[in-house]
Amino acid sequence: MAESVSRKGRQLLKAGNGVLETALACGFHDQSHFHRHFRKSIGVTPGDYVKSLR
């Protein structure tokens, strides 16, 4: 499950969705929980991931 959430999160962030919108779409109830999960799974924060796409 963690891998699918990370994959979905990456796809939504690449599509230009905000971190909060992405967190909610992935089933998280708040942005901070998504932030921790994303950083643990991917190795960078959602914000840094978005910056790396530019």
PDB file of C-alpha atoms in Angstrom:
ATOM      1  CA  MET A   1       0.000   0.000   0.000  1.00  0.00           C
ATOM      2  CA  ALA A   2       2.789   2.448   0.845  1.00  0.00           C
ATOM      3  CA  GLU A   3       4.245   2.080  -2.641  1.00  0.00           C
ATOM      4  CA  SER A   4       0.920   2.771  -4.356  1.00  0.00           C
ATOM      5  CA  VAL A   5       0.324   5.870  -2.200  1.00  0.00           C
ATOM      6  CA  SER A   6       3.799   7.150  -3.044  1.00  0.00           C
ATOM      7  CA  ARG A   7       3.246   6.491  -6.744  1.00  0.00           C
ATOM      8  CA  LYS A   8      -0.120   8.242  -6.707  1.00  0.00           C
ATOM      9  CA  GLY A   9       1.376  11.150  -4.772  1.00  0.00           C
ATOM     10  CA  ARG A  10       4.180  11.573  -7.299  1.00  0.00           C
ATOM     11  CA  GLN A  11       1.709  11.481 -10.200  1.00  0.00           C
ATOM     12  CA  LEU A  12      -0.573  14.074  -8.624  1.00  0.00           C
ATOM     13  CA  LEU A  13       2.316  16.383  -7.762  1.00  0.00           C
ATOM     14  CA  LYS A  14       3.670  16.076 -11.315  1.00  0.00           C
ATOM     15  CA  ALA A  15       0.212  17.028 -12.598  1.00  0.00           C
ATOM     16  CA  GLY A  16       0.470  20.316 -10.738  1.00  0.00           C
ATOM     17  CA  ASN A  17      -1.740  19.590  -7.743  1.00  0.00           C
ATOM     18  CA  GLY A  18      -0.827  21.197  -4.446  1.00  0.00           C
ATOM     19  CA  VAL A  19       0.532  19.215  -1.525  1.00  0.00           C
ATOM     20  CA  LEU A  20      -2.695  19.472   0.491  1.00  0.00           C
ATOM     21  CA  GLU A  21      -4.851  18.426  -2.473  1.00  0.00           C
ATOM     22  CA  THR A  22      -2.499  15.514  -3.120  1.00  0.00           C
ATOM     23  CA  ALA A  23      -2.538  14.462   0.527  1.00  0.00           C
ATOM     24  CA  LEU A  24      -6.324  14.398   0.608  1.00  0.00           C
ATOM     25  CA  ALA A  25      -6.547  12.537  -2.719  1.00  0.00           C
ATOM     26  CA  CYS A  26      -4.160   9.893  -1.363  1.00  0.00           C
ATOM     27  CA  GLY A  27      -6.379   9.343   1.662  1.00  0.00           C
ATOM     28  CA  PHE A  28      -4.466  11.294   4.291  1.00  0.00           C
ATOM     29  CA  HIS A  29      -6.456  13.455   6.683  1.00  0.00           C
ATOM     30  CA  ASP A  30      -3.774  16.096   6.981  1.00  0.00           C
ATOM     31  CA  GLN A  31      -0.796  17.416   5.095  1.00  0.00           C
ATOM     32  CA  SER A  32       1.754  16.699   7.823  1.00  0.00           C
ATOM     33  CA  HIS A  33       1.097  12.946   7.829  1.00  0.00           C
ATOM     34  CA  PHE A  34       1.409  12.849   4.027  1.00  0.00           C
ATOM     35  CA  HIS A  35       4.620  14.906   4.268  1.00  0.00           C
ATOM     36  CA  ARG A  36       6.205  12.420   6.688  1.00  0.00           C
ATOM     37  CA  HIS A  37       5.084   9.402   4.659  1.00  0.00           C
ATOM     38  CA  PHE A  38       6.276  10.904   1.368  1.00  0.00           C
ATOM     39  CA  ARG A  39       9.686  11.859   2.783  1.00  0.00           C
ATOM     40  CA  LYS A  40      10.158   8.393   4.295  1.00  0.00           C
ATOM     41  CA  SER A  41       9.130   6.636   1.062  1.00  0.00           C
ATOM     42  CA  ILE A  42      10.730   8.896  -1.552  1.00  0.00           C
ATOM     43  CA  GLY A  43      13.594  10.438   0.383  1.00  0.00           C
ATOM     44  CA  VAL A  44      12.619  14.077  -0.156  1.00  0.00           C
ATOM     45  CA  THR A  45       9.756  16.266   0.983  1.00  0.00           C
ATOM     46  CA  PRO A  46       6.815  16.848  -1.369  1.00  0.00           C
ATOM     47  CA  GLY A  47       7.880  20.466  -1.795  1.00  0.00           C
ATOM     48  CA  ASP A  48      11.436  19.509  -2.719  1.00  0.00           C
ATOM     49  CA  TYR A  49      10.077  16.879  -5.108  1.00  0.00           C
ATOM     50  CA  VAL A  50       7.987  19.515  -6.903  1.00  0.00           C
ATOM     51  CA  LYS A  51      10.997  21.866  -7.080  1.00  0.00           C
ATOM     52  CA  SER A  52      13.076  19.090  -8.645  1.00  0.00           C
ATOM     53  CA  LEU A  53      10.523  18.795 -11.463  1.00  0.00           C
ATOM     54  CA  ARG A  54      11.054  22.385 -12.574  1.00  0.00           C
TER      55      ARG A  54
END
